[in-house]
Short mmCIF file of C-alpha atoms and ligand atoms in Angstrom, two decimals:
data_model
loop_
_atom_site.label_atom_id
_atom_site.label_comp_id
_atom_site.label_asym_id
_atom_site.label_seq_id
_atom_site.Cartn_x
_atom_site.Cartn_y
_atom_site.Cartn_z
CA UNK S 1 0.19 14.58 -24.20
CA UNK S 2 -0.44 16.28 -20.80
CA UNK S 3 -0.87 13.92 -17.86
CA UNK S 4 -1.78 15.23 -14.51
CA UNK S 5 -0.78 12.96 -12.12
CA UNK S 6 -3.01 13.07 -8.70
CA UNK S 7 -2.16 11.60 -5.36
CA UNK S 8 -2.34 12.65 -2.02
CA UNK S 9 -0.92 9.96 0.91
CA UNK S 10 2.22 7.99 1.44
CA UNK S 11 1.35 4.51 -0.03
CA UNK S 12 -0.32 6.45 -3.58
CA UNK S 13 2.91 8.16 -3.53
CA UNK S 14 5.20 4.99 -3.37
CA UNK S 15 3.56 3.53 -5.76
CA UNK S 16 2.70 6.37 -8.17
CA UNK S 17 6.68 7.71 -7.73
CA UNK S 18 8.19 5.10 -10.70
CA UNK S 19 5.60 5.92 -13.05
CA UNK S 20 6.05 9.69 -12.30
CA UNK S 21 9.86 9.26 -13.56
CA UNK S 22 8.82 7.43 -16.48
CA UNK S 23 6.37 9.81 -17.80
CA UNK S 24 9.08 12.62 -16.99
CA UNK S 25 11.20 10.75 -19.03
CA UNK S 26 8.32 9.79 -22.07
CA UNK S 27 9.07 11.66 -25.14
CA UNK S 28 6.08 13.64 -26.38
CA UNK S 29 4.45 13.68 -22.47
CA UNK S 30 4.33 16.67 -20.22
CA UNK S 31 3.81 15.44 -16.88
CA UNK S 32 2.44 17.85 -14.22
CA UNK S 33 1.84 16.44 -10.58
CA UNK S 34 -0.72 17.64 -7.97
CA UNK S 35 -0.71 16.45 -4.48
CA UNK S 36 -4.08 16.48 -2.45
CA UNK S 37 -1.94 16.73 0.63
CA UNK S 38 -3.97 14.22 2.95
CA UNK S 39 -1.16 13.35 4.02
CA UNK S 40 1.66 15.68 5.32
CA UNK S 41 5.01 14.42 6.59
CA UNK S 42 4.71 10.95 5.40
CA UNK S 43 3.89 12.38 1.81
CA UNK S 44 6.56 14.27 1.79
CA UNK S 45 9.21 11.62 2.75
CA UNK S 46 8.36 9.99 -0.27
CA UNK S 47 8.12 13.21 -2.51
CA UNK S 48 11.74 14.02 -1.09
CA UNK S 49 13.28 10.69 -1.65
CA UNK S 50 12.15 10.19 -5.14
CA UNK S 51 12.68 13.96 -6.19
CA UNK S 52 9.20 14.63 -7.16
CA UNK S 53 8.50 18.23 -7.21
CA UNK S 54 4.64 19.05 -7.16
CA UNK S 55 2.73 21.97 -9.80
CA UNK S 56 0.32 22.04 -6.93
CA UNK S 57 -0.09 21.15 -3.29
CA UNK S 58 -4.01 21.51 -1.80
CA UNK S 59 -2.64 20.82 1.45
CA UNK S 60 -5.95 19.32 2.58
CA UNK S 61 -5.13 17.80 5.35
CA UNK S 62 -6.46 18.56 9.10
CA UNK S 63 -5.33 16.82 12.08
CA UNK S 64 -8.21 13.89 12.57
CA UNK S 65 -10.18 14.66 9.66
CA UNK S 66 -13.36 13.32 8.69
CA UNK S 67 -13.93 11.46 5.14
CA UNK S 68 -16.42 14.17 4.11
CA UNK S 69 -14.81 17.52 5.16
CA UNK S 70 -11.38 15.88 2.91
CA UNK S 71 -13.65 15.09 0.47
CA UNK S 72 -14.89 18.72 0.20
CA UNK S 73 -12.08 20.26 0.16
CA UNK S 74 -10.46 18.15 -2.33
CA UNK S 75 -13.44 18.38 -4.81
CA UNK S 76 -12.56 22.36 -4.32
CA UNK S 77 -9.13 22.56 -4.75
CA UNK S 78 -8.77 19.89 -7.25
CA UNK S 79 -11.40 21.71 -9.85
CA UNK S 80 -9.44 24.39 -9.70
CA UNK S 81 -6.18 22.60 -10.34
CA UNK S 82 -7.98 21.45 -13.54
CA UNK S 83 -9.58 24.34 -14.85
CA UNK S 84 -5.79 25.56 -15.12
CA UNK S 85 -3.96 22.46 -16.10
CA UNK S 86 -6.33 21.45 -18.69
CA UNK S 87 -4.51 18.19 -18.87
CA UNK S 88 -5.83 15.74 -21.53
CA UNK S 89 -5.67 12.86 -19.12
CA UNK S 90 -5.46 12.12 -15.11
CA UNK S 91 -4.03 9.24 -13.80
CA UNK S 92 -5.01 8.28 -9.96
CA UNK S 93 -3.68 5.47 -7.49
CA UNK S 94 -5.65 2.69 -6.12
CA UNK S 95 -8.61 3.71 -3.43
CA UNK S 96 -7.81 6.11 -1.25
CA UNK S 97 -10.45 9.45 -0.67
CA UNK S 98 -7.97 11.32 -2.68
CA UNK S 99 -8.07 8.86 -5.93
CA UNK S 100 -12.08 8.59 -5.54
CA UNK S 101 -12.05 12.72 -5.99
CA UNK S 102 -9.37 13.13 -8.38
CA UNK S 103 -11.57 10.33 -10.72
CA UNK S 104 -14.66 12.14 -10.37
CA UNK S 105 -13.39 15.62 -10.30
CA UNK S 106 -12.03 14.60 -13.64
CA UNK S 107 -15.25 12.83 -14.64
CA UNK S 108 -17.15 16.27 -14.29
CA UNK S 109 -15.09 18.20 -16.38
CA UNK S 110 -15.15 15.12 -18.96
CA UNK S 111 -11.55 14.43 -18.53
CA UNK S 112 -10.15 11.11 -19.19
CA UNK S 113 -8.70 9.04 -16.43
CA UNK S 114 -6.67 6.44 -16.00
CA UNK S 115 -7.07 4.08 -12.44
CA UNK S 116 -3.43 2.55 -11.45
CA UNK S 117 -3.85 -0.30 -9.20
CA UNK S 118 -7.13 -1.38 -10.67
CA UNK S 119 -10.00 -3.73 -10.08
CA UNK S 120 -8.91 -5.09 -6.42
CA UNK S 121 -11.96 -6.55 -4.79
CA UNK S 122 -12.95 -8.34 -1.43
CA UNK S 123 -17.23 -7.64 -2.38
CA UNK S 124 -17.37 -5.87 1.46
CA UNK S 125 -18.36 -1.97 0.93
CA UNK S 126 -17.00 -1.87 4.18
CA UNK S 127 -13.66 -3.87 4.45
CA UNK S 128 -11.47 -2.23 3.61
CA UNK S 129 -13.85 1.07 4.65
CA UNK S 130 -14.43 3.39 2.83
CA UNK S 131 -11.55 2.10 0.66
CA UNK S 132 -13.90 -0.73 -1.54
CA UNK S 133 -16.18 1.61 -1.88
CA UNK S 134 -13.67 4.29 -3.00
CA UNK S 135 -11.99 1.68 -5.54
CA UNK S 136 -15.07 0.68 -7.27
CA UNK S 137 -16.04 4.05 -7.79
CA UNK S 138 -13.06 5.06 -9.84
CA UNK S 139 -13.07 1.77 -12.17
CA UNK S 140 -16.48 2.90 -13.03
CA UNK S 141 -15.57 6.55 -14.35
CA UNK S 142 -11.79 5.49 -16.32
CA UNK S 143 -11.72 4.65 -19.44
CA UNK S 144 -8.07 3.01 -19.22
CA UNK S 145 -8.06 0.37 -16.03
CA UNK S 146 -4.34 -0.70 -14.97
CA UNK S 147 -5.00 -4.16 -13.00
CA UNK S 148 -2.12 -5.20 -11.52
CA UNK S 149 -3.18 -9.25 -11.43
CA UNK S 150 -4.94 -11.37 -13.71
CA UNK S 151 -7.42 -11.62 -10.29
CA UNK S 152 -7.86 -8.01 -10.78
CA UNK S 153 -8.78 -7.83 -14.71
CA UNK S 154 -11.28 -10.67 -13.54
CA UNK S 155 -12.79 -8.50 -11.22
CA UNK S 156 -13.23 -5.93 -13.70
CA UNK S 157 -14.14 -8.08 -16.82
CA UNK S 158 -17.05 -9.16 -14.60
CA UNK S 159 -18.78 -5.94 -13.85
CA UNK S 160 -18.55 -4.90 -17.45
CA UNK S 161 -16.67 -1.95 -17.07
CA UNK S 162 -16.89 0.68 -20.27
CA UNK S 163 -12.69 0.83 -19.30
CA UNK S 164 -10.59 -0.59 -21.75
CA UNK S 165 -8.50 -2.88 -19.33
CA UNK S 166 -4.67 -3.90 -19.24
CA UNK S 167 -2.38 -5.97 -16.72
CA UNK S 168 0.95 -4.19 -15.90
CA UNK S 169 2.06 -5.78 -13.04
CA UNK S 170 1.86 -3.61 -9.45
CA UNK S 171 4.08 -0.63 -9.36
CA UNK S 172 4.82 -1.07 -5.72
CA UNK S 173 7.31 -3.96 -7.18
CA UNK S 174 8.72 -1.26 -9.28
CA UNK S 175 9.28 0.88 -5.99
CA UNK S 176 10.44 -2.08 -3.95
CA UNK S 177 13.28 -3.16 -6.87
CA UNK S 178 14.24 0.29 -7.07
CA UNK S 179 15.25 0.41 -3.08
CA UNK S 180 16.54 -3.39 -2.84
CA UNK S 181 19.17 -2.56 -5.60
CA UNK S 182 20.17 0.61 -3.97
CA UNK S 183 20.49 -1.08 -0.45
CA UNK S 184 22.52 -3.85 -2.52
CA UNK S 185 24.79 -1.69 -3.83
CA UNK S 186 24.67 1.37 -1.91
CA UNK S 187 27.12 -0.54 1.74
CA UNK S 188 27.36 3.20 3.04
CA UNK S 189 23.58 3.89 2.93
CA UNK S 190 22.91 0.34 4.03
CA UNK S 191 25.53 0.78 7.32
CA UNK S 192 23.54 4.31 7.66
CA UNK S 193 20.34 2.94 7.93
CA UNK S 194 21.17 0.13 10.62
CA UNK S 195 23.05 2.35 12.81
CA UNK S 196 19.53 4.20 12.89
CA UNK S 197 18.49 0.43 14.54
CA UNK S 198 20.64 0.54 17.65
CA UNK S 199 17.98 -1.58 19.74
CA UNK S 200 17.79 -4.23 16.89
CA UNK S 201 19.96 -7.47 18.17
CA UNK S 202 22.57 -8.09 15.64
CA UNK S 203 21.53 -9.81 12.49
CA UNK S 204 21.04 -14.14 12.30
CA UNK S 205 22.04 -14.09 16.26
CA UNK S 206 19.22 -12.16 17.86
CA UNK S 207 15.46 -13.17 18.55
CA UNK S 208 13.50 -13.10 15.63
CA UNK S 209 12.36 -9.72 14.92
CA UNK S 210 8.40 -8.92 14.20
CA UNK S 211 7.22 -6.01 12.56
CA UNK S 212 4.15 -4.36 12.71
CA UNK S 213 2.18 -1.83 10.99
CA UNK S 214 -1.49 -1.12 11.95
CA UNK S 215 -3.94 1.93 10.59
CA UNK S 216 -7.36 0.84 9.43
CA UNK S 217 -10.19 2.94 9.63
CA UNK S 218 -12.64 -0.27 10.33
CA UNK S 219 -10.49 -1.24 13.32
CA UNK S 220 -10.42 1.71 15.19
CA UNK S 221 -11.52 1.50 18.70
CA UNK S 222 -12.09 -2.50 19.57
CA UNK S 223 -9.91 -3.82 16.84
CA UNK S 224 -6.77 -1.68 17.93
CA UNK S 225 -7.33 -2.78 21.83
CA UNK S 226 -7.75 -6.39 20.62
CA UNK S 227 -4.60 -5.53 18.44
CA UNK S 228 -2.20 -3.34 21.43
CA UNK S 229 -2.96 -6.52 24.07
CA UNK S 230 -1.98 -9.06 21.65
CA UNK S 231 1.62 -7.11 21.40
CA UNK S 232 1.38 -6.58 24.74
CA UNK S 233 0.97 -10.34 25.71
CA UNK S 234 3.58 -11.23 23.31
CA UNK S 235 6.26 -8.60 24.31
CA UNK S 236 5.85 -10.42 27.67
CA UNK S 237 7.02 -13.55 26.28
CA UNK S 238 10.68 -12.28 25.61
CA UNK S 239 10.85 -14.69 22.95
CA UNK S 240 11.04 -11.68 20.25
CA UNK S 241 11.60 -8.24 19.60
CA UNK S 242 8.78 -5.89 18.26
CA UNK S 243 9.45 -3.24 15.93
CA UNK S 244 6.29 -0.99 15.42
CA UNK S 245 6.32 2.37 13.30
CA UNK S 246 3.34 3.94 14.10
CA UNK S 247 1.09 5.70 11.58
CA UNK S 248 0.21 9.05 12.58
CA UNK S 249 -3.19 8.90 12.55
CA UNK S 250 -4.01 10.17 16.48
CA UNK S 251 -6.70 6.72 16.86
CA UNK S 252 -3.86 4.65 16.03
CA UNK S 253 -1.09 6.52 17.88
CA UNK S 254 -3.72 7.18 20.76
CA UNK S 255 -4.18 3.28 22.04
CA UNK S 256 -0.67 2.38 20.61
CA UNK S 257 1.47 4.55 22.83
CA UNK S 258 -0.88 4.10 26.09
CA UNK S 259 -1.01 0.92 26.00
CA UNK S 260 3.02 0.15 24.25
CA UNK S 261 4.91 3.16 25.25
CA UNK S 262 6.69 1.63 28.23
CA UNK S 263 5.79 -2.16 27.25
CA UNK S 264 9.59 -4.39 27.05
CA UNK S 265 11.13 -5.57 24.13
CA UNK S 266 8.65 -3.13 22.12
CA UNK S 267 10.52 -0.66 19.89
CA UNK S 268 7.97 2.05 18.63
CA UNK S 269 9.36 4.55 16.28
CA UNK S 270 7.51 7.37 14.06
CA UNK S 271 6.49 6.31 10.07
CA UNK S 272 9.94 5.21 9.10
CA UNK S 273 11.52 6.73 5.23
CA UNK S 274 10.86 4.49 2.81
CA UNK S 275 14.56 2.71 2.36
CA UNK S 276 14.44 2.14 6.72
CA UNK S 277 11.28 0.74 6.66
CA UNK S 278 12.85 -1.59 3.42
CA UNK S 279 15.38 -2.34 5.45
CA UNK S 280 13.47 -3.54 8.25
CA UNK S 281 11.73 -5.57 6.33
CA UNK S 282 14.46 -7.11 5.13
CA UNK S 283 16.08 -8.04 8.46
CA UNK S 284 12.49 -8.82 10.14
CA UNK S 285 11.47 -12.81 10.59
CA UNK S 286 7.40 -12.17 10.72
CA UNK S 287 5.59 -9.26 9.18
CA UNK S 288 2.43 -8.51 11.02
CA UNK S 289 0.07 -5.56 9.32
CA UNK S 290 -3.36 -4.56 8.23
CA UNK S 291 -1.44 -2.43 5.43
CA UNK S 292 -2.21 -3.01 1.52
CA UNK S 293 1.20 -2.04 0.37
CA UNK S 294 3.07 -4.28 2.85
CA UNK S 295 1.01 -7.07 1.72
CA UNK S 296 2.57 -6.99 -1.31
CA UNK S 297 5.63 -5.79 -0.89
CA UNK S 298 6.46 -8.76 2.32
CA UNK S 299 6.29 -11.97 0.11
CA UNK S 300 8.31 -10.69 -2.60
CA UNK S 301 11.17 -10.30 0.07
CA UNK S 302 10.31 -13.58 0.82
CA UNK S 303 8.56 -12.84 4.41
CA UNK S 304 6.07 -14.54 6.51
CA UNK S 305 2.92 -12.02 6.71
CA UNK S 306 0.69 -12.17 9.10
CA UNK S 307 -2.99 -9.60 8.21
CA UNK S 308 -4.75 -8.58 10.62
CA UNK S 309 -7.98 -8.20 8.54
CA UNK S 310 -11.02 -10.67 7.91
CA UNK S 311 -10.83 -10.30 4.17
CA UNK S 312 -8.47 -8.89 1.68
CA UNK S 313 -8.26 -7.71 -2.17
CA UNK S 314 -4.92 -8.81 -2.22
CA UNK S 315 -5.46 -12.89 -2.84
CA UNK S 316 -2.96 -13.83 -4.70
CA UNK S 317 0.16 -13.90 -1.95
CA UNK S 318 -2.91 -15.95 -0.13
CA UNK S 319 -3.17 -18.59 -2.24
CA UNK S 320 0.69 -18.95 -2.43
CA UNK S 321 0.83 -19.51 0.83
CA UNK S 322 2.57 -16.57 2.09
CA UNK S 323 0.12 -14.95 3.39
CA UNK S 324 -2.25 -15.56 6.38
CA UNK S 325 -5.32 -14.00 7.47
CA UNK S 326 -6.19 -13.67 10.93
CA UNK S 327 -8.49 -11.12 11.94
CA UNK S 328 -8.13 -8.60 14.94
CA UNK S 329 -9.18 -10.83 17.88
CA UNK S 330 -6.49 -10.52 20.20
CA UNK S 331 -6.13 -14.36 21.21
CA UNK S 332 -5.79 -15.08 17.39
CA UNK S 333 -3.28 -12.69 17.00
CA UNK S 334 -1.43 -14.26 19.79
CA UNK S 335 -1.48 -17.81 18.43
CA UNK S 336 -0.21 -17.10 15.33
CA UNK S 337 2.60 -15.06 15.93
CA UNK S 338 3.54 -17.49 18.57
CA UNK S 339 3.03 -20.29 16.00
CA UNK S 340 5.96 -18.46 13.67
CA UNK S 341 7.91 -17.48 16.56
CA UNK S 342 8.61 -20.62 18.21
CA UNK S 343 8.82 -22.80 14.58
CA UNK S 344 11.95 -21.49 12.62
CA UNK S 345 11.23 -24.48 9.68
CA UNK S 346 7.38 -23.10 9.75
CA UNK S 347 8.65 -20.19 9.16
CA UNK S 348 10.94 -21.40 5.97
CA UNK S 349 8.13 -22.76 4.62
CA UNK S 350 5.88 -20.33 4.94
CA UNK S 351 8.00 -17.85 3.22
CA UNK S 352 8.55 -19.27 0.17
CA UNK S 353 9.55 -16.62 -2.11
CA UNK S 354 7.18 -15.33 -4.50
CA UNK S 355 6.30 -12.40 -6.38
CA UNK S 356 2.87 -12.36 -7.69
CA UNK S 357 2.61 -8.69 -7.38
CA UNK S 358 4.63 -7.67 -10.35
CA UNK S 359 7.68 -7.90 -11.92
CA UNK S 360 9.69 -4.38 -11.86
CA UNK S 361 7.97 -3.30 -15.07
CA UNK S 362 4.78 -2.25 -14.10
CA UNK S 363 5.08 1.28 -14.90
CA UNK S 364 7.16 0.75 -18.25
CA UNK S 365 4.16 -1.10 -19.21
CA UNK S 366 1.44 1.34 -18.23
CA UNK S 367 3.53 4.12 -20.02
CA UNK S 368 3.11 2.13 -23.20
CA UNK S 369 -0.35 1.58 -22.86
CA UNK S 370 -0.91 5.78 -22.61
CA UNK S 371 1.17 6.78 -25.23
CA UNK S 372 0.15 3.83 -28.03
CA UNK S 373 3.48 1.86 -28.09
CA UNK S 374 3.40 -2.45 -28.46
CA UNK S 375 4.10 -4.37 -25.03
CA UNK S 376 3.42 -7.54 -23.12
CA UNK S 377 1.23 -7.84 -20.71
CA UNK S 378 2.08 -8.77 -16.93
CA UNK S 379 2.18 -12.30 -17.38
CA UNK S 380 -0.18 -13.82 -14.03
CA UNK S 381 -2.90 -16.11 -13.10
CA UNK S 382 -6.46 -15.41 -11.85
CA UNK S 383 -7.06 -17.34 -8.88
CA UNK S 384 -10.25 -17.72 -6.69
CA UNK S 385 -10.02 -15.11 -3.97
CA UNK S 386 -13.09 -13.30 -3.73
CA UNK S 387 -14.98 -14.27 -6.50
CA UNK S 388 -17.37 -11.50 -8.37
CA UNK S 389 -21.08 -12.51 -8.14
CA UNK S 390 -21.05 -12.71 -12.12
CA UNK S 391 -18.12 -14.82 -11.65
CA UNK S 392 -19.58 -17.24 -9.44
CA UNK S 393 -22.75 -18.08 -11.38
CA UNK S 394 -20.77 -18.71 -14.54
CA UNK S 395 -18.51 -20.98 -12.35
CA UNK S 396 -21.88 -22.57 -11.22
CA UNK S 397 -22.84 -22.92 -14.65
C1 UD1 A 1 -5.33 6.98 4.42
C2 UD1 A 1 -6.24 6.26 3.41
C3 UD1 A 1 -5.99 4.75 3.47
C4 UD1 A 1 -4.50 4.44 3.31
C5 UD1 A 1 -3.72 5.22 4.35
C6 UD1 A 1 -2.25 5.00 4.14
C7 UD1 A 1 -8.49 7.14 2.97
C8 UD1 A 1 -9.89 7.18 3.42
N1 UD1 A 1 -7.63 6.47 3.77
O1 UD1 A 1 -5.73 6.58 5.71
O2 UD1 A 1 -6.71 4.12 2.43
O3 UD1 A 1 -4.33 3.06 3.53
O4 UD1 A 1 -3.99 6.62 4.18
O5 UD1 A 1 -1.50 5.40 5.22
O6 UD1 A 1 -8.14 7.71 1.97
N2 UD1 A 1 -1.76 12.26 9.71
C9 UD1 A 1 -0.74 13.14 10.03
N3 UD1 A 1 0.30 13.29 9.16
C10 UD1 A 1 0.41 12.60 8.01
C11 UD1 A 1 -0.61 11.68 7.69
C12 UD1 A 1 -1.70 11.54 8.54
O7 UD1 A 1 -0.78 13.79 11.07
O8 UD1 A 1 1.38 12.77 7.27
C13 UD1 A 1 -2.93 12.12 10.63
C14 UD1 A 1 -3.85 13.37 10.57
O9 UD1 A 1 -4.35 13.61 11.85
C15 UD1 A 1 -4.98 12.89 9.63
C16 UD1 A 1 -5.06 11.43 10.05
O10 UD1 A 1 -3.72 11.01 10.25
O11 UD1 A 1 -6.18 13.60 9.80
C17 UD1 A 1 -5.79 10.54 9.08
O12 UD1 A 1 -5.29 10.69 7.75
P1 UD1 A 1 -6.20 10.12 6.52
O13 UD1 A 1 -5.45 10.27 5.26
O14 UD1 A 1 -7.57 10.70 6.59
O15 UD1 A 1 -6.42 8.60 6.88
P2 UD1 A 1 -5.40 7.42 7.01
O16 UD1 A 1 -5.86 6.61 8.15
O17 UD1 A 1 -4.01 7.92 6.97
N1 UDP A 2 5.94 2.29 4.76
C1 UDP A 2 6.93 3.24 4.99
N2 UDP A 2 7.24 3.58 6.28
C2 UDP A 2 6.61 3.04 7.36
C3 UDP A 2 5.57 2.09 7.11
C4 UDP A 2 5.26 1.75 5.80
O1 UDP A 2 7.54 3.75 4.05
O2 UDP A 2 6.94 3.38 8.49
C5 UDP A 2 5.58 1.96 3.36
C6 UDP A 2 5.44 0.48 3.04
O3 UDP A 2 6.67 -0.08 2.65
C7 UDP A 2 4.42 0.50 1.90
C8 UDP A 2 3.55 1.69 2.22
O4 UDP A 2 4.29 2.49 3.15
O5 UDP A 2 5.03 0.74 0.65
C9 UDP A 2 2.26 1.25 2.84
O6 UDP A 2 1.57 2.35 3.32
P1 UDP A 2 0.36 2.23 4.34
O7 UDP A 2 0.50 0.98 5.15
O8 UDP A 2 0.31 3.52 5.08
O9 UDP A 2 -0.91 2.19 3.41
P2 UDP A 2 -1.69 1.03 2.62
O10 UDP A 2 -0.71 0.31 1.78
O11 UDP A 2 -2.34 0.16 3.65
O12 UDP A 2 -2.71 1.77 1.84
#
């Protein structure tokens, strides 16, 4: 069987990067791998890391590009990728402009796909924007629906999808075990990494250390100001230290380093490889982010997260408890880091460890379901997060 794997920015490539090495590794599967490119350098961290070596790079991307001129020239490159390839299947990631075109560039030429990180839902077309949108849109063209959660198949089961679907677990669990064992066992890289951290205060003496991430199209302009003069207030405070690797995008980067750059007890770095920003994860006390991947990947180290969103897909770290949504307004913000910061006990509590997100075996499971071998299911609960308009009236009922 020839798969063509297509992704195109650093989180799809995370979390497509196990599943790559099992299909590599699938008797009786070719897989080829096409990268969109729209993302640059922070693909290619992850391509390096994991050793993935792309059949084809479109190198889309253009410095502050618009959704529609990437979506044109992915459309372009990508038919031509499959015209050659003639792969019998395409997998994409999740809901990204680069998944939404490698579904339906598939869908033209009546080629199979398969949607990884399926059936996520908040019911906003425009939070996360355009990424809801982009999601929905590539659940309705696959005929084989990966949901990570038993929220997820929900979602799907209630808009009748024609997609057969199955629930593997999320593959960013996959990617996070992979890097936890290595910095378990791997001292040298582990001592490598920190001394990259030489303005961290040593570990369990310091101030508690929060770390940000921040790159949301819908809270560009207002929503980053709101989010830069919370940090700011708080840097003020001394009570913590702020780690912030900023995304590259220039609207983030633009109010981020005028209004941080010189700010104290703010550390802002570049996008951070993949086992530093693990690490920092690791040694951080509060994780505060608008980030999907994060989301998922915090609670299952056992972190406090703080998103800075008004809804999310994600519910399920919600309704543990380990997760807390508090919008972009800057005095909200504030509060609730302080909150964390000042209650060590809160803070216990609040991270109780859980992994709802998947269990390691993700992509072993999604292999089986392409090729036709037996496996179990991702074994997880559906819980009320946003709840499907079909949904709801049968719960009425
Ligand atoms: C994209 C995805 C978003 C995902 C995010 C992960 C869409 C619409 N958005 O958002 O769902 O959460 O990636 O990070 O698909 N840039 C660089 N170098 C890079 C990467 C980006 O310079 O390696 C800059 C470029 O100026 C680029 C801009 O960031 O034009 C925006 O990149 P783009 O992929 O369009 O949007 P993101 O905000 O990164
Ligand atoms: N990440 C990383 N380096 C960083 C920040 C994040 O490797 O400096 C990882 C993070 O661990 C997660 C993924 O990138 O796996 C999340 O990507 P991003 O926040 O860009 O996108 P989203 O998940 O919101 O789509």
């Amino acid at each position: 069987m020839r798969i063509l794997s297509i992704f195109g920015t650093r989180p799809e490539a995370i979390k497509m990067a196990p599943l790559v090495k099992r299909l590599e590794a699938e008797p009786g599967v070719q897989s080829v791998v096409c990268v969109t490119g729209q993302h640059q350098s922070m693909l290619q961290q992850v391509l390096d890391l994991f050793g993935i070596v792309p059949a084809h790079n479109l190198a889309a991307m253009t410095t502050n590009q618009t959704l529609n001129g990437l979506a044109a020239r992915l459309f372009t490159g990508l038919d031509d990728v499959l015209a050659a390839e003639q792969p019998e299947r395409v997998l994409v990631h999740g809901d990204t402009t680069t998944s939404m075109a490698g579904a339906l560039a598939a869908f033209h030429r009546r080629i199979p796909v398969g949607h990884v990180e399926a059936g996520l839902r908040t019911g906003n077309l425009f939070e996360p924007w355009p990424e809801e949108m982009n999601r929905r849109v590539v659940d309705v063209v696959s005929d084989l629906l990966f949901a990570p959660t038993a929220s997820s198949q929900a979602n799907l089961d209630a808009e009748a999808l024609t997609g057969r679907v199955v629930v593997t677990g999320n593959t960013v669990i996959d990617a996070l075990r992979l890097m936890c064992e290595r910095l378990d066992s791997d001292t040298a890289m582990r001592e490598r990494i920190d001394a990259q951290f030489p303005f961290l205060e040593p570990e369990g003496e310091g101030r508690p250390l929060l770390l940000v991430t921040g790159h949301r199209r819908e809270s560009f302009g207002a929503g980053f100001e709101h989010i830069c003069a919370a940090l700011a207030a708080l840097a003020q405070t001394g009570k913590m230290q702020i780690v912030y690797p900023v995304h590259l995008n220039p609207n983030v980067r633009g109010p981020v380093l005028a209004t941080l750059g010189n700010a104290p007890n703010v550390t802002l770095t570049d996008p951070l490889d993949y086992p530093e920003f693990v690490r920092l994860m690791q040694r951080a006390a509060i994780v505060l982010t608008d980030s999907g991947g994060v989301q998922e990947e915090a609670p299952a180290l056992g972190k406090p997260v703080l998103v800075m969103r008004d809804v999310t897909e994600r519910p399920e770290a919600l309704a543990a408890g380990t997760v807390k949504l508090i919008g972009t307004d800057r005095v909200a913000i504030e509060r609730a880091v302080l909150e964390l910061v000042d209650d060590e006990e809160e803070r216990r509590a609040f991270a109780r460890r859980v992994n709802p997100y998947g269990d390691g075996h993700a992509s072993e499971r999604i292999v089986a379901a392409l090729v036709g071998k037996p496996f179990t299911p991702f074994a997880s609960r559906a819980l009320p997060g946003y709840l499907h308009p079909v949904l709801a009236a049968r719960a009425d009922a």
